[in-house]
Amino acid sequence: MPTRRPRPTGFKDARVRPDAAFFTQEFGGEFLLKYEDVRTSASPRQTLMQFLQSTYDAGATLGHWNRKELER
């Protein structure tokens, strides 16, 4: 099993989108967005992309990732 790196300080309290997204310790300390919340949203694609982008932004910002190198 791969070794997990610790979450950056403040990650669990980060503001992520959409509002239905939530942080849970139950699944190893991750943000989750329920399928039903995506499926029933006015724009499922946009809802999912908001979640993916906002959780990436939270991890990258709080973890001090070199985004210039990662996102080129």
Coordinates of N, CA and C in Angstrom, one line a residue:
M1 N 0.9 -1.2 0.0 CA 0.0 0.0 0.0 C 0.9 1.2 0.0
P2 N 0.6 2.2 -0.9 CA 1.4 3.4 -0.9 C 1.3 4.2 0.4
T3 N 2.4 4.9 0.7 CA 2.5 5.8 1.8 C 1.7 7.1 1.5
R4 N 0.9 7.5 2.4 CA 0.1 8.7 2.3 C 0.9 9.9 2.9
R5 N 1.0 10.9 2.2 CA 1.6 12.1 2.8 C 0.6 12.8 3.6
P6 N 1.1 13.5 4.7 CA 0.1 14.2 5.5 C -0.5 15.4 4.8
R7 N -1.8 15.7 5.2 CA -2.5 16.8 4.6 C -1.9 18.1 5.0
P8 N -1.9 19.1 4.2 CA -1.4 20.4 4.6 C -2.2 21.0 5.8
T9 N -1.6 21.7 6.6 CA -2.4 22.4 7.7 C -3.5 23.2 7.1
G10 N -4.7 23.0 7.7 CA -5.8 23.8 7.3 C -6.6 23.2 6.1
F11 N -6.1 22.1 5.6 CA -6.8 21.5 4.4 C -8.2 21.1 4.7
K12 N -8.5 20.5 5.8 CA -9.8 20.0 6.1 C -10.8 21.2 6.3
D13 N -10.3 22.4 6.6 CA -11.1 23.6 6.7 C -11.2 24.4 5.5
A14 N -10.6 24.0 4.4 CA -10.6 24.8 3.2 C -12.0 24.9 2.6
R15 N -12.2 26.1 2.0 CA -13.5 26.3 1.3 C -13.5 25.7 0.0
V16 N -14.3 24.7 -0.2 CA -14.4 24.0 -1.5 C -15.8 24.2 -2.1
R17 N -15.9 24.0 -3.4 CA -17.2 24.2 -4.1 C -17.6 22.8 -4.7
P18 N -18.8 22.6 -4.9 CA -20.0 23.3 -4.5 C -20.3 23.2 -3.0
D19 N -21.3 23.9 -2.6 CA -21.6 23.8 -1.1 C -21.9 22.4 -0.6
A20 N -22.3 21.5 -1.5 CA -22.6 20.2 -1.1 C -21.4 19.3 -0.7
A21 N -20.2 19.8 -1.2 CA -18.9 19.1 -0.9 C -18.6 19.1 0.6
F22 N -18.0 18.1 1.1 CA -17.7 18.1 2.5 C -16.4 17.3 2.8
F23 N -15.8 17.5 3.9 CA -14.6 16.8 4.3 C -15.0 15.7 5.3
T24 N -14.4 14.6 5.2 CA -14.7 13.5 6.1 C -13.5 12.7 6.5
Q25 N -13.4 12.4 7.7 CA -12.3 11.5 8.2 C -12.6 10.0 7.9
E26 N -13.9 9.7 7.7 CA -14.3 8.3 7.6 C -13.6 7.6 6.4
F27 N -13.3 8.4 5.3 CA -12.6 7.8 4.2 C -11.2 8.3 4.0
G28 N -10.5 8.4 5.2 CA -9.1 8.7 5.1 C -8.8 10.2 5.1
G29 N -9.8 11.0 5.4 CA -9.5 12.5 5.5 C -9.5 13.1 4.1
E30 N -10.6 13.0 3.4 CA -10.8 13.5 2.0 C -12.0 14.3 1.9
F31 N -12.0 15.2 0.9 CA -13.3 15.9 0.5 C -14.1 14.9 -0.4
L32 N -15.4 15.0 -0.2 CA -16.3 14.1 -1.0 C -17.4 15.0 -1.6
L33 N -17.9 14.5 -2.7 CA -19.1 15.1 -3.3 C -19.9 14.0 -3.7
K34 N -21.1 13.9 -3.2 CA -22.0 12.7 -3.5 C -22.4 12.8 -5.0
Y35 N -22.5 11.6 -5.6 CA -22.9 11.4 -6.9 C -24.3 12.0 -7.1
E36 N -25.2 11.8 -6.2 CA -26.6 12.4 -6.3 C -26.6 13.9 -6.4
D37 N -25.6 14.5 -5.7 CA -25.5 16.0 -5.7 C -25.1 16.5 -7.1
V38 N -24.2 15.7 -7.7 CA -23.7 16.1 -9.0 C -24.9 15.8 -10.0
R39 N -25.4 14.6 -10.0 CA -26.5 14.2 -10.9 C -27.7 15.1 -10.9
T40 N -28.1 15.6 -9.8 CA -29.3 16.4 -9.7 C -29.0 17.9 -9.8
S41 N -27.8 18.3 -10.0 CA -27.5 19.7 -10.1 C -28.0 20.3 -11.5
A42 N -28.1 21.6 -11.6 CA -28.5 22.2 -12.8 C -27.5 21.9 -13.9
S43 N -26.2 21.8 -13.6 CA -25.2 21.6 -14.5 C -24.2 20.6 -13.9
P44 N -24.4 19.3 -14.1 CA -23.6 18.3 -13.5 C -22.1 18.5 -13.9
R45 N -21.8 18.8 -15.1 CA -20.4 18.9 -15.5 C -19.7 20.1 -14.8
Q46 N -20.4 21.2 -14.7 CA -19.9 22.4 -14.0 C -19.8 22.1 -12.5
T47 N -20.7 21.4 -11.9 CA -20.7 21.0 -10.5 C -19.4 20.2 -10.2
L48 N -19.2 19.2 -11.0 CA -18.1 18.3 -10.8 C -16.7 19.1 -11.0
M49 N -16.7 19.9 -12.1 CA -15.5 20.7 -12.3 C -15.2 21.7 -11.2
Q50 N -16.2 22.3 -10.6 CA -16.0 23.2 -9.4 C -15.4 22.4 -8.3
F51 N -15.9 21.2 -8.0 CA -15.3 20.3 -7.0 C -13.9 20.0 -7.2
L52 N -13.6 19.5 -8.4 CA -12.2 19.1 -8.8 C -11.3 20.3 -8.7
Q53 N -11.6 21.4 -9.3 CA -10.8 22.6 -9.3 C -10.5 23.1 -7.9
S54 N -11.6 23.2 -7.1 CA -11.5 23.8 -5.7 C -10.7 22.9 -4.8
T55 N -10.8 21.6 -4.9 CA -10.0 20.7 -4.0 C -8.6 20.7 -4.5
Y56 N -8.3 20.8 -5.8 CA -6.9 20.9 -6.3 C -6.3 22.2 -5.8
D57 N -7.1 23.3 -5.9 CA -6.6 24.6 -5.5 C -6.2 24.6 -4.0
A58 N -7.1 24.0 -3.2 CA -6.9 23.9 -1.7 C -5.6 23.2 -1.4
G59 N -5.4 22.0 -2.0 CA -4.2 21.2 -1.8 C -3.0 21.9 -2.3
A60 N -3.0 22.5 -3.5 CA -1.9 23.1 -4.1 C -1.5 24.4 -3.3
T61 N -2.4 25.2 -2.9 CA -2.1 26.4 -2.2 C -1.6 26.1 -0.8
L62 N -2.3 25.3 0.0 CA -1.9 25.0 1.3 C -0.7 24.1 1.4
G63 N -0.5 23.3 0.4 CA 0.7 22.4 0.4 C 1.9 23.1 -0.3
H64 N 1.8 24.4 -0.7 CA 2.9 25.2 -1.3 C 3.5 24.4 -2.5
W65 N 2.6 23.9 -3.3 CA 3.1 23.2 -4.5 C 3.7 24.2 -5.5
N66 N 4.6 23.8 -6.3 CA 5.1 24.7 -7.4 C 4.2 24.6 -8.5
R67 N 3.1 25.4 -8.5 CA 2.1 25.3 -9.5 C 2.6 25.7 -10.9
K68 N 3.6 26.6 -10.9 CA 4.1 27.0 -12.2 C 4.7 25.8 -13.0
E69 N 5.3 25.0 -12.3 CA 5.9 23.7 -12.9 C 4.8 22.7 -13.1
L70 N 3.9 22.5 -12.2 CA 2.9 21.5 -12.4 C 1.9 21.8 -13.5
E71 N 1.6 23.1 -13.7 CA 0.5 23.5 -14.6 C 1.0 24.1 -15.9
R72 N 2.3 23.7 -16.3 CA 2.8 24.2 -17.6 C 2.3 23.4 -18.7

